[in-house]
XYZ file of N, CA and C in Angstrom:
753
model
N 17.719 4.416 32.832
C 16.377 4.287 32.597
C 16.280 3.687 30.851
N 15.704 2.813 30.456
C 15.781 2.438 28.949
C 15.205 3.486 28.247
N 15.530 3.810 27.017
C 15.257 4.901 26.266
C 14.353 4.138 25.267
N 13.086 4.950 25.049
C 12.076 4.592 24.068
C 12.609 4.479 22.707
N 12.067 3.573 22.030
C 12.411 3.693 20.406
C 12.036 4.872 19.941
N 12.938 5.689 19.050
C 12.570 6.797 18.653
C 11.474 7.048 17.947
N 10.837 5.811 17.265
C 9.728 5.978 16.380
C 8.586 5.876 17.376
N 8.723 5.693 18.638
C 7.556 5.640 19.481
C 7.131 6.893 20.362
N 8.517 7.490 20.588
C 8.506 8.725 21.372
C 7.427 9.649 21.017
N 6.798 10.402 22.180
C 5.606 11.010 22.094
C 4.474 10.324 22.056
N 4.417 8.883 22.140
C 3.101 8.114 22.197
C 3.020 7.446 23.582
N 2.190 7.097 23.908
C 1.959 6.291 25.170
C 2.000 4.651 24.556
N 2.487 3.909 25.271
C 2.291 2.546 24.869
C 1.121 2.104 24.489
N -0.170 2.532 24.999
C -1.327 2.123 24.837
C -1.627 2.720 23.601
N -1.293 3.922 22.833
C -1.691 4.713 21.929
C -1.210 3.808 20.345
N 0.033 2.825 20.698
C 0.674 2.408 19.581
C -0.558 1.387 19.240
N -0.805 1.469 17.694
C -1.688 0.452 17.327
C -1.023 -0.562 16.274
N -1.931 -1.569 16.069
C -1.569 -2.295 14.878
C -1.990 -1.818 13.788
N -1.195 -2.157 12.793
C -1.202 -1.576 11.423
C -1.087 -2.639 10.284
N -2.136 -2.455 9.430
C -2.218 -3.359 8.543
C -1.455 -2.746 7.226
N -0.432 -3.179 6.507
C 0.291 -2.595 5.479
C -0.292 -3.295 4.334
N -0.739 -2.628 3.302
C -1.085 -3.479 2.097
C -0.365 -2.573 0.980
N -0.047 -3.683 0.054
C 0.669 -3.268 -1.137
C -0.181 -3.922 -2.508
N -0.898 -2.810 -2.851
C -1.690 -3.136 -4.188
C -0.648 -2.956 -5.256
N -0.175 -4.354 -5.935
C 0.812 -4.242 -6.984
C 0.156 -4.321 -8.056
N 0.974 -4.346 -9.405
C 0.216 -4.759 -10.615
C -0.429 -6.054 -10.969
N 0.170 -7.126 -10.229
C -0.349 -8.435 -10.086
C -0.878 -9.189 -8.977
N -0.639 -8.435 -7.903
C -1.029 -9.120 -6.597
C -1.171 -7.991 -5.564
N -2.069 -8.621 -4.447
C -2.281 -7.803 -3.421
C -1.310 -8.488 -1.985
N -0.356 -7.677 -1.542
C 0.544 -8.438 -0.408
C 0.177 -7.534 0.914
N -0.144 -8.261 2.031
C -0.064 -7.425 3.182
C 0.542 -8.225 4.551
N 0.667 -7.159 5.274
C 1.645 -7.722 6.638
C 0.976 -6.729 7.862
N 0.721 -7.411 8.889
C 0.181 -6.826 10.108
C 1.408 -6.692 10.890
N 1.416 -5.259 11.420
C 2.739 -5.176 12.437
C 2.184 -3.928 13.507
N 3.029 -4.074 14.505
C 2.853 -3.114 15.550
C 3.823 -1.896 15.863
N 4.997 -2.477 15.495
C 6.325 -1.397 15.860
C 6.921 -1.341 14.347
N 7.655 -0.392 14.306
C 8.357 -0.132 12.938
C 9.556 -1.358 12.981
N 9.879 -1.672 14.227
C 10.940 -2.686 14.242
C 10.469 -4.184 14.049
N 8.875 -4.224 13.796
C 8.433 -5.643 13.762
C 8.829 -6.463 12.414
N 9.225 -7.671 12.425
C 9.505 -8.475 11.332
C 8.307 -8.571 10.535
N 8.397 -8.529 8.965
C 7.332 -8.711 8.180
C 6.760 -10.178 7.911
N 5.622 -10.494 8.486
C 5.114 -11.558 7.864
C 4.266 -11.330 6.916
N 4.569 -11.401 5.438
C 3.735 -11.038 4.535
C 3.409 -12.234 3.691
N 2.027 -11.847 3.366
C 1.047 -12.763 2.725
C 0.613 -12.133 1.504
N -0.085 -13.157 0.620
C -0.515 -12.604 -0.526
C -2.258 -12.775 -0.355
N -3.134 -11.894 -0.837
C -4.618 -11.815 -0.501
C -5.111 -12.893 -1.585
N -5.597 -14.145 -1.223
C -6.178 -14.996 -2.087
C -7.801 -14.974 -2.310
N -8.361 -14.200 -1.500
C -9.761 -14.055 -1.431
C -10.185 -12.671 -1.781
N -11.725 -12.546 -1.192
C -12.141 -11.025 -1.461
C -11.322 -9.977 -0.256
N -11.348 -8.841 -0.767
C -11.048 -7.668 0.133
C -11.703 -7.751 1.840
N -12.790 -8.080 1.677
C -13.464 -8.201 3.124
C -12.906 -9.360 4.074
N -11.995 -10.382 3.534
C -11.236 -11.175 4.326
C -10.438 -10.624 5.147
N -9.820 -9.592 4.713
C -8.608 -8.697 5.565
C -9.475 -8.092 6.980
N -10.365 -8.209 7.286
C -11.025 -7.917 8.408
C -10.840 -9.030 9.641
N -10.438 -10.240 8.984
C -10.635 -11.256 9.814
C -9.086 -11.737 10.205
N -7.968 -11.167 9.908
C -6.649 -11.607 9.856
C -5.982 -11.534 11.061
N -6.796 -10.674 12.083
C -6.402 -10.243 13.361
C -6.471 -8.808 13.826
N -6.260 -8.486 15.133
C -6.745 -7.032 15.432
C -5.945 -6.165 14.455
N -6.454 -5.304 14.086
C -5.685 -4.037 13.200
C -6.499 -2.732 13.507
N -6.053 -1.620 14.047
C -6.751 -0.437 13.965
C -6.570 0.866 13.063
N -5.482 0.483 12.077
C -5.256 1.450 10.652
C -4.765 0.423 9.938
N -4.983 1.183 8.628
C -4.398 0.418 7.407
C -3.688 1.719 6.537
N -2.347 0.979 6.212
C -1.630 2.048 5.235
C -1.395 1.226 4.033
N -1.748 2.134 2.942
C -1.845 1.493 1.475
C -0.826 2.149 0.523
N -0.203 1.073 -0.224
C 0.477 1.854 -1.283
C -0.187 1.245 -2.519
N -0.709 1.892 -3.640
C -1.219 1.337 -4.939
C -0.568 1.996 -6.153
N -0.352 1.267 -6.994
C 0.260 1.305 -8.119
C -0.730 1.737 -9.465
N -2.088 1.391 -9.047
C -2.839 1.750 -10.213
C -4.203 1.068 -10.080
N -4.539 0.004 -9.287
C -5.666 -0.742 -8.971
C -6.868 0.108 -8.554
N -7.229 0.948 -9.199
C -8.416 1.700 -8.616
C -9.633 1.062 -7.637
N -9.896 -0.254 -8.375
C -10.951 -0.724 -7.996
C -10.654 -1.719 -6.584
N -9.180 -1.960 -6.516
C -9.174 -2.634 -5.129
C -9.027 -1.579 -4.266
N -8.444 -0.479 -4.568
C -8.165 0.643 -3.407
C -9.561 1.193 -2.721
N -10.551 1.268 -4.037
C -12.052 1.426 -3.569
C -12.542 0.582 -2.471
N -12.328 -0.828 -3.001
C -12.820 -1.680 -2.106
C -12.168 -1.692 -0.595
N -10.775 -1.205 -0.478
C -10.310 -1.385 0.653
C -10.894 0.122 1.558
N -10.835 1.061 0.470
C -11.431 2.233 1.392
C -12.982 1.983 2.042
N -13.624 1.302 1.026
C -14.997 1.026 1.728
C -15.038 -0.091 3.014
N -13.911 -1.095 3.007
C -14.012 -1.689 4.186
C -13.728 -0.978 5.258
N -12.582 -0.023 5.129
C -12.074 0.860 6.597
C -13.496 1.849 6.852
N -14.370 2.074 5.809
C -15.272 3.232 6.279
C -16.438 2.184 7.139
N -16.551 1.084 6.594
C -17.772 -0.117 7.348
C -17.134 -0.440 8.926
N -15.966 -0.613 8.662
C -15.234 -0.823 9.949
C -15.157 0.317 10.904
N -15.053 1.427 10.462
C -14.893 2.590 11.172
C -13.308 2.534 11.557
N -12.399 2.428 10.905
C -11.062 2.395 10.785
C -10.332 3.428 9.951
N -9.384 4.057 10.232
C -8.755 4.946 9.384
C -7.822 4.359 8.389
N -7.873 4.614 7.341
C -6.891 4.344 6.100
C -6.184 5.246 5.823
N -4.794 5.230 5.523
C -3.919 6.288 5.063
C -3.321 5.811 3.731
N -3.401 6.392 2.702
C -3.064 6.218 1.347
C -1.725 6.896 1.206
N -0.634 6.323 1.014
C 0.747 6.925 0.972
C 1.018 7.227 -0.444
N 1.314 8.609 -0.622
C 1.766 8.994 -2.128
C 3.131 9.491 -1.845
N 3.883 9.483 -3.398
C 5.309 10.199 -3.346
C 5.111 11.580 -2.914
N 6.184 12.064 -2.438
C 6.275 13.295 -1.845
C 7.694 14.039 -2.163
N 7.486 15.094 -2.224
C 8.870 15.751 -2.766
C 9.982 15.397 -2.084
N 9.689 15.171 -0.287
C 10.705 14.783 0.546
C 10.290 14.237 1.795
N 10.750 13.119 2.277
C 10.297 12.536 3.725
C 11.158 11.730 4.047
N 11.267 11.650 5.429
C 12.506 11.318 6.260
C 13.786 11.748 5.968
N 13.972 13.069 5.285
C 14.880 13.722 5.218
C 15.478 13.342 3.836
N 14.538 12.610 2.940
C 14.929 12.114 1.439
C 14.463 12.985 0.518
N 15.344 13.435 -0.453
C 14.661 14.215 -1.618
C 14.300 13.395 -2.620
N 13.038 13.455 -3.456
C 12.628 12.884 -4.593
C 13.670 13.727 -5.596
N 14.013 12.806 -6.673
C 14.827 12.839 -8.044
C 13.911 13.774 -9.040
N 12.417 13.514 -8.858
C 11.771 13.831 -9.914
C 11.200 15.477 -9.696
N 11.193 16.301 -10.758
C 10.920 17.514 -10.524
C 9.409 17.585 -10.095
N 8.723 16.731 -11.179
C 7.249 16.676 -10.883
C 7.253 15.457 -9.854
N 7.466 15.547 -8.651
C 7.499 14.356 -7.786
C 6.353 13.326 -7.839
N 4.873 13.863 -7.938
C 4.042 12.918 -8.258
C 4.063 11.997 -9.289
N 4.832 12.092 -10.216
C 4.795 11.305 -11.138
C 5.536 10.107 -11.027
N 6.620 10.032 -9.687
C 7.376 8.798 -9.356
C 6.301 8.046 -8.918
N 6.278 6.706 -9.372
C 5.488 5.692 -8.549
C 5.490 5.365 -7.215
N 4.733 5.431 -6.486
C 4.798 4.985 -5.125
C 5.436 3.941 -4.795
N 5.543 2.677 -5.670
C 6.431 1.841 -5.491
C 7.971 1.961 -5.568
N 8.181 2.707 -6.526
C 9.581 3.403 -6.364
C 9.996 4.147 -5.254
N 9.088 5.093 -4.914
C 9.362 5.636 -3.702
C 9.507 4.986 -2.378
N 8.779 4.165 -2.100
C 8.439 3.572 -0.957
C 10.058 2.616 -1.066
N 10.253 1.869 -2.222
C 11.471 1.272 -1.994
C 12.793 1.958 -1.837
N 13.046 3.346 -2.365
C 13.883 4.238 -2.094
C 13.916 4.387 -0.381
N 12.717 4.483 0.120
C 12.579 5.120 1.583
C 13.125 3.592 2.321
N 12.774 2.599 2.036
C 13.065 1.253 2.675
C 14.647 1.158 2.299
N 15.111 1.420 1.248
C 16.849 1.338 1.107
C 17.574 2.162 1.880
N 17.001 3.460 2.103
C 17.777 4.290 3.041
C 17.544 3.894 4.471
N 16.528 3.135 4.803
C 16.622 2.351 6.316
C 17.544 1.227 6.318
N 17.725 0.624 5.409
C 18.534 -0.436 5.272
C 20.004 -0.149 5.389
N 20.481 0.960 4.557
C 21.991 1.205 4.532
C 21.994 2.621 4.408
N 22.933 3.386 4.580
C 23.190 4.601 4.501
C 24.587 4.861 3.515
N 24.909 3.929 2.696
C 25.693 3.985 1.653
C 25.095 4.414 0.236
N 25.954 5.001 -0.715
C 25.174 4.955 -1.892
C 24.581 3.940 -2.340
N 23.307 3.810 -2.807
C 22.690 2.774 -3.148
C 22.221 2.381 -4.582
N 22.042 1.608 -5.103
C 21.001 1.354 -6.556
C 19.999 0.394 -6.020
N 18.536 0.916 -6.077
C 17.615 0.014 -5.500
C 17.124 -0.618 -6.778
N 17.085 -1.898 -7.008
C 16.787 -2.569 -8.244
C 15.281 -3.451 -7.662
N 14.207 -3.280 -8.474
C 13.085 -3.928 -8.257
C 12.583 -4.705 -9.429
N 12.604 -6.098 -9.237
C 12.074 -6.836 -10.686
C 10.622 -7.530 -10.252
N 9.760 -6.765 -11.192
C 8.430 -7.459 -11.278
C 7.916 -7.345 -12.510
N 6.784 -7.068 -12.759
C 6.115 -6.732 -13.959
C 6.969 -6.047 -14.705
N 7.406 -4.804 -14.164
C 8.571 -3.807 -14.865
C 9.652 -3.883 -13.829
N 10.715 -3.725 -14.317
C 12.126 -3.566 -13.640
C 12.610 -2.438 -13.502
N 12.731 -1.804 -12.434
C 12.948 -0.556 -11.980
C 14.436 -0.237 -11.259
N 15.180 0.808 -11.568
C 16.333 1.117 -11.047
C 16.338 2.481 -10.637
N 16.950 2.910 -9.301
C 16.618 4.204 -8.730
C 18.048 4.136 -7.800
N 18.746 5.477 -8.034
C 20.123 5.769 -7.260
C 19.546 6.639 -6.281
N 20.414 6.341 -5.088
C 20.461 7.227 -3.716
C 21.906 7.249 -3.389
N 22.016 8.553 -3.356
C 23.343 9.076 -2.919
C 23.232 9.825 -1.710
N 23.829 9.762 -0.666
C 23.661 10.530 0.491
C 21.660 10.434 0.802
N 21.250 11.680 0.943
C 19.841 11.641 0.979
C 19.086 12.239 -0.231
N 19.832 11.886 -1.284
C 19.171 12.472 -2.622
C 19.042 11.310 -3.650
N 17.714 11.183 -3.914
C 17.276 10.317 -5.005
C 17.593 10.924 -6.137
N 18.556 10.359 -6.965
C 19.026 11.203 -8.299
C 18.317 10.559 -9.330
N 17.107 9.868 -9.550
C 16.364 9.522 -10.450
C 16.709 7.919 -10.915
N 16.150 7.418 -12.013
C 16.820 5.857 -12.336
C 16.159 5.616 -13.417
N 15.812 4.229 -13.765
C 15.484 3.784 -14.993
C 14.194 2.920 -14.761
N 13.201 2.607 -15.904
C 12.203 1.729 -16.015
C 12.347 0.778 -17.377
N 12.164 -0.500 -17.197
C 12.281 -1.256 -18.359
C 11.414 -2.564 -17.855
N 10.996 -3.159 -19.099
C 9.821 -4.365 -18.887
C 10.941 -5.418 -17.959
N 9.964 -6.126 -17.140
C 10.587 -7.152 -16.479
C 10.710 -8.220 -17.316
N 11.175 -9.369 -17.046
C 11.510 -10.748 -17.548
C 10.372 -11.253 -18.335
N 9.020 -11.206 -17.845
C 7.806 -11.819 -18.582
C 7.389 -10.786 -19.683
N 7.459 -9.598 -19.356
C 6.795 -8.672 -20.216
C 7.645 -8.416 -21.391
N 9.153 -8.623 -21.174
C 10.243 -8.452 -22.145
C 9.889 -9.655 -23.326
N 9.893 -10.828 -22.857
C 9.599 -11.997 -23.472
C 8.358 -11.955 -24.317
N 7.288 -11.525 -23.687
C 5.982 -11.702 -24.419
C 6.046 -10.745 -25.322
N 6.638 -9.344 -25.354
C 6.644 -8.472 -26.469
C 7.564 -8.977 -27.333
N 8.491 -9.560 -27.038
C 9.195 -10.090 -28.424
C 8.649 -11.113 -29.380
N 7.938 -12.020 -28.538
C 7.220 -13.303 -29.198
C 6.068 -12.857 -29.986
N 5.356 -11.712 -29.405
C 4.350 -11.186 -30.173
C 4.549 -10.458 -31.108
N 5.567 -9.834 -31.298
C 5.550 -8.877 -32.411
C 6.984 -9.100 -33.276
N 7.648 -10.273 -33.355
C 8.419 -10.964 -34.128
C 8.043 -12.174 -34.862
N 8.419 -12.338 -36.139
C 7.951 -13.512 -36.780
C 9.230 -14.713 -36.692
N 8.759 -15.793 -36.558
C 9.465 -17.039 -36.448
C 10.537 -16.898 -35.053
N 10.129 -16.164 -34.142
C 10.751 -15.983 -32.958
C 9.805 -16.510 -31.567
N 10.230 -17.458 -31.108
C 9.508 -17.992 -29.993
C 10.145 -18.269 -28.785
N 9.398 -18.697 -27.639
C 10.182 -19.138 -26.443
C 9.233 -20.127 -25.809
N 9.893 -20.592 -24.620
C 8.975 -21.414 -23.839
C 8.619 -20.673 -22.290
N 8.249 -21.501 -21.671
C 8.132 -20.837 -20.225
C 9.054 -20.760 -19.094
N 10.095 -21.352 -19.642
C 11.527 -21.377 -18.780
C 11.821 -20.126 -18.266
N 12.180 -20.230 -16.834
C 12.839 -18.817 -16.309
C 14.255 -19.305 -15.933
N 15.308 -18.671 -16.516
C 16.655 -19.229 -16.421
C 16.916 -18.288 -15.151
N 18.006 -18.805 -14.380
C 18.559 -17.992 -13.187
C 20.134 -18.151 -13.394
N 20.414 -18.464 -14.480
C 21.977 -18.703 -14.840
C 22.012 -18.168 -16.485
N 23.095 -17.256 -16.862
C 23.001 -16.678 -18.112
C 23.949 -17.534 -18.983
N 23.754 -17.759 -20.032
C 24.534 -18.869 -20.823
C 24.084 -18.370 -22.222
N 24.930 -18.729 -23.231
C 24.500 -18.574 -24.527
C 23.414 -19.948 -25.101
N 22.277 -19.088 -25.849
C 21.249 -20.211 -26.069
C 21.839 -20.923 -27.483
N 21.543 -22.232 -27.471
C 21.642 -23.186 -28.737
C 20.479 -23.535 -29.332
N 19.234 -22.906 -29.208
C 17.913 -22.855 -29.880
C 17.557 -21.338 -29.614
N 16.167 -21.311 -30.362
C 15.798 -20.266 -30.433
C 14.924 -19.629 -28.908
N 14.325 -20.644 -28.452
C 13.725 -20.338 -27.281
C 14.611 -20.059 -26.114
N 15.911 -20.799 -26.131
C 16.877 -20.474 -25.204
C 17.671 -19.068 -25.268
N 17.713 -18.789 -26.558
C 18.504 -17.355 -26.957
C 17.351 -16.462 -26.461
N 16.056 -16.463 -26.492
C 15.028 -15.546 -26.255
C 15.238 -15.367 -24.767
N 15.067 -16.589 -24.061
C 15.337 -16.485 -22.596
C 16.483 -15.868 -22.160
N 17.621 -16.120 -22.308
C 18.897 -15.896 -22.041
C 19.217 -14.303 -22.614
N 18.435 -13.805 -23.798
C 18.796 -12.691 -24.043
C 18.062 -11.792 -23.029
N 16.521 -11.897 -22.884
C 15.867 -11.277 -21.730
C 16.569 -11.184 -20.501
N 17.341 -12.053 -20.216
C 18.087 -12.161 -18.698
C 19.386 -11.268 -18.947
N 19.877 -11.423 -20.036
C 21.143 -10.622 -20.285
C 20.929 -8.832 -20.053
N 19.536 -8.797 -20.524
C 19.156 -7.183 -20.589
C 19.010 -6.869 -19.268
N 18.307 -7.880 -18.242
C 18.123 -7.341 -16.913
C 19.358 -7.364 -16.255
N 20.306 -8.371 -16.586
C 21.649 -8.047 -15.980
C 22.486 -6.941 -16.349
N 22.188 -6.663 -17.651
C 22.746 -5.613 -18.195
C 22.475 -4.221 -17.381
N 21.112 -4.040 -16.998
C 20.737 -2.963 -16.224
C 21.476 -2.732 -14.833
N 21.535 -3.927 -14.057
C 22.091 -4.005 -13.013
C 23.446 -3.631 -12.972
N 24.239 -4.296 -14.016
C 25.522 -3.987 -14.231
C 26.001 -2.608 -14.731
N 25.126 -1.823 -15.246
C 25.299 -0.696 -15.856
C 25.167 0.104 -14.528
N 24.099 -0.024 -13.868
C 23.949 0.737 -12.563
C 25.106 0.813 -11.618
N 25.632 -0.394 -11.472
C 26.687 -0.679 -10.454
C 28.167 0.271 -11.029
N 28.233 0.221 -12.282
C 29.183 0.833 -12.892
C 29.231 2.304 -12.591
N 27.909 2.995 -12.875
C 27.523 4.304 -12.566
C 27.605 4.669 -11.166
N 27.204 3.762 -10.418
C 27.355 4.234 -9.018
C 28.766 4.060 -8.348
N 29.487 3.240 -8.755
C 31.123 3.387 -8.525
C 31.572 4.475 -8.842
N 31.294 5.208 -9.734
C 31.718 6.654 -10.123
C 31.509 7.742 -9.206
N 30.377 7.505 -8.669
C 29.826 8.551 -7.599
C 30.280 8.153 -6.105
N 30.518 6.968 -5.869
C 31.115 6.592 -4.342
C 31.508 5.382 -4.511
N 32.578 5.224 -3.785
C 33.577 3.988 -3.875
C 32.654 2.892 -2.523
N 31.915 3.455 -1.910
C 31.252 2.891 -1.000
C 29.913 2.582 -1.351
N 29.290 1.560 -1.680
C 27.940 1.317 -2.228
C 27.423 0.164 -2.048
N 26.150 0.099 -2.291
C 25.449 -1.289 -2.496
C 24.417 -1.146 -3.467
N 24.207 -2.231 -3.798
C 23.117 -2.805 -4.756
C 22.178 -3.560 -4.166
N 20.644 -2.992 -3.911
C 19.704 -3.755 -3.493
C 18.679 -4.347 -4.375
N 18.722 -5.524 -4.366
C 17.919 -6.600 -5.295
C 16.487 -6.869 -4.762
N 15.539 -6.552 -5.131
C 14.141 -6.934 -4.643
C 13.017 -7.152 -5.645
N 12.007 -7.439 -5.194
C 10.646 -7.740 -6.147
C 10.553 -9.316 -6.386
N 9.841 -9.736 -6.777
C 9.084 -11.071 -6.994
C 9.905 -11.742 -8.126
N 10.377 -11.000 -9.083
C 11.450 -11.428 -10.116
C 13.104 -11.658 -9.881
N 13.325 -11.258 -8.827
C 14.710 -11.235 -8.610
C 15.491 -12.247 -8.703
N 14.825 -13.391 -8.497
C 15.597 -14.748 -8.547
C 16.204 -15.026 -9.966
N 15.856 -14.425 -10.999
C 16.314 -14.483 -12.284
C 17.825 -13.910 -12.225
N 18.152 -13.106 -11.285
C 19.353 -12.413 -11.033
C 20.232 -13.240 -10.280
N 20.130 -14.393 -10.138
C 21.009 -15.324 -9.181
C 22.462 -15.083 -9.278
N 22.860 -15.004 -10.823
C 24.223 -14.585 -11.088
C 24.913 -13.662 -10.588
N 24.198 -12.484 -9.984
C 24.720 -11.337 -9.551
C 25.172 -11.420 -7.934
N 26.298 -11.966 -7.827
C 26.453 -11.998 -6.202
C 27.727 -11.177 -5.855
N 28.009 -10.864 -4.428
C 28.970 -10.325 -3.857
C 28.914 -9.318 -2.910
N 29.729 -8.804 -2.162
C 29.771 -8.369 -1.027
C 28.815 -6.929 -1.246
N 28.787 -6.465 -2.354
C 27.808 -5.135 -2.482
C 26.626 -5.428 -2.834
N 26.145 -6.974 -3.240
C 24.835 -7.121 -3.286
C 24.048 -7.520 -2.041
N 22.860 -6.960 -1.829
C 21.742 -7.476 -0.578
C 20.428 -7.561 -1.426
N 19.655 -8.700 -0.952
C 18.659 -9.355 -1.486
C 17.254 -8.800 -0.392
N 16.404 -8.233 -0.579
C 15.170 -7.916 0.233
C 14.116 -8.445 -0.436
N 13.126 -9.134 0.074
C 11.767 -8.939 -0.481
C 11.107 -7.916 -0.009
N 10.023 -7.661 -0.661
C 8.849 -6.814 -0.252
C 9.468 -5.426 0.061
N 9.988 -4.833 -0.884
C 10.577 -3.303 -0.448
C 9.539 -2.536 -0.229
N 8.459 -2.517 -1.016
C 7.381 -1.703 -0.889
C 6.811 -1.845 0.439
N 6.648 -2.701 0.963
C 5.899 -2.825 2.361
C 7.230 -2.626 3.618
N 8.285 -2.586 3.357
C 9.426 -2.336 3.984
C 9.466 -0.652 3.996
N 9.119 -0.182 2.986
C 8.804 1.353 3.022
C 7.724 1.745 3.725
N 6.398 1.023 3.615
C 5.269 1.471 4.211
C 5.494 1.489 5.683
N 6.416 0.301 6.217
C 6.532 0.169 7.674
C 7.158 1.251 8.326
N 8.045 2.054 7.649
C 8.577 3.318 8.137
C 7.590 4.371 8.651
N 6.326 4.340 8.076
C 5.196 5.171 8.318
C 4.438 4.671 9.541
N 4.783 3.673 10.435
C 4.092 3.152 11.254
C 4.531 3.954 12.745
């Protein structure tokens, strides 16, 4: 007799619900509708009002990750109350799925980073550096089932804006390079310098990870990961929507 997916054991098939996964990020709200934890993610950005989510298809529960937009979270909560459907807001925990958070005060680790860690451990059992490049760029190291901590730095756009706003006679254009070179004019020097800083974080993480384990992976995620196209190799994996992949583990 075929064995049930372990994620579904203890539930009747009729009890399995469609879940709406929602990632409230710093700049966008993304969502995906799934039924099983094995479902592929069809991720979309919300372009209209929160109320539009009630029309995207049948869903019975909502799972939410929020990094700080309280107004949107309140609107989602109100929508679920109106529709009489449960909403579960995921928070960082000291341990989940057997993975221990590296922060002593675990509640201060952003839930986006925590969910990216949970997603990474579902992707690979190797020692891993989880790199997420968005408004901020973050790095988190996981060895076995221990999150060892990580780094936070400005993302490409934030880094460039900070530099041009706080220095005289330094300017940049809107170009986003995906290949590192030496600039021959100020705008290129700024763009390549920001890219070099991001690449440097990843390469330093790889260097440190090699000392912890000879068998490792680097997972690159986030909407800004395309600027790191120079970084290739057998140890590099690329995944979009790590936060939503982490949320899916709770389905």
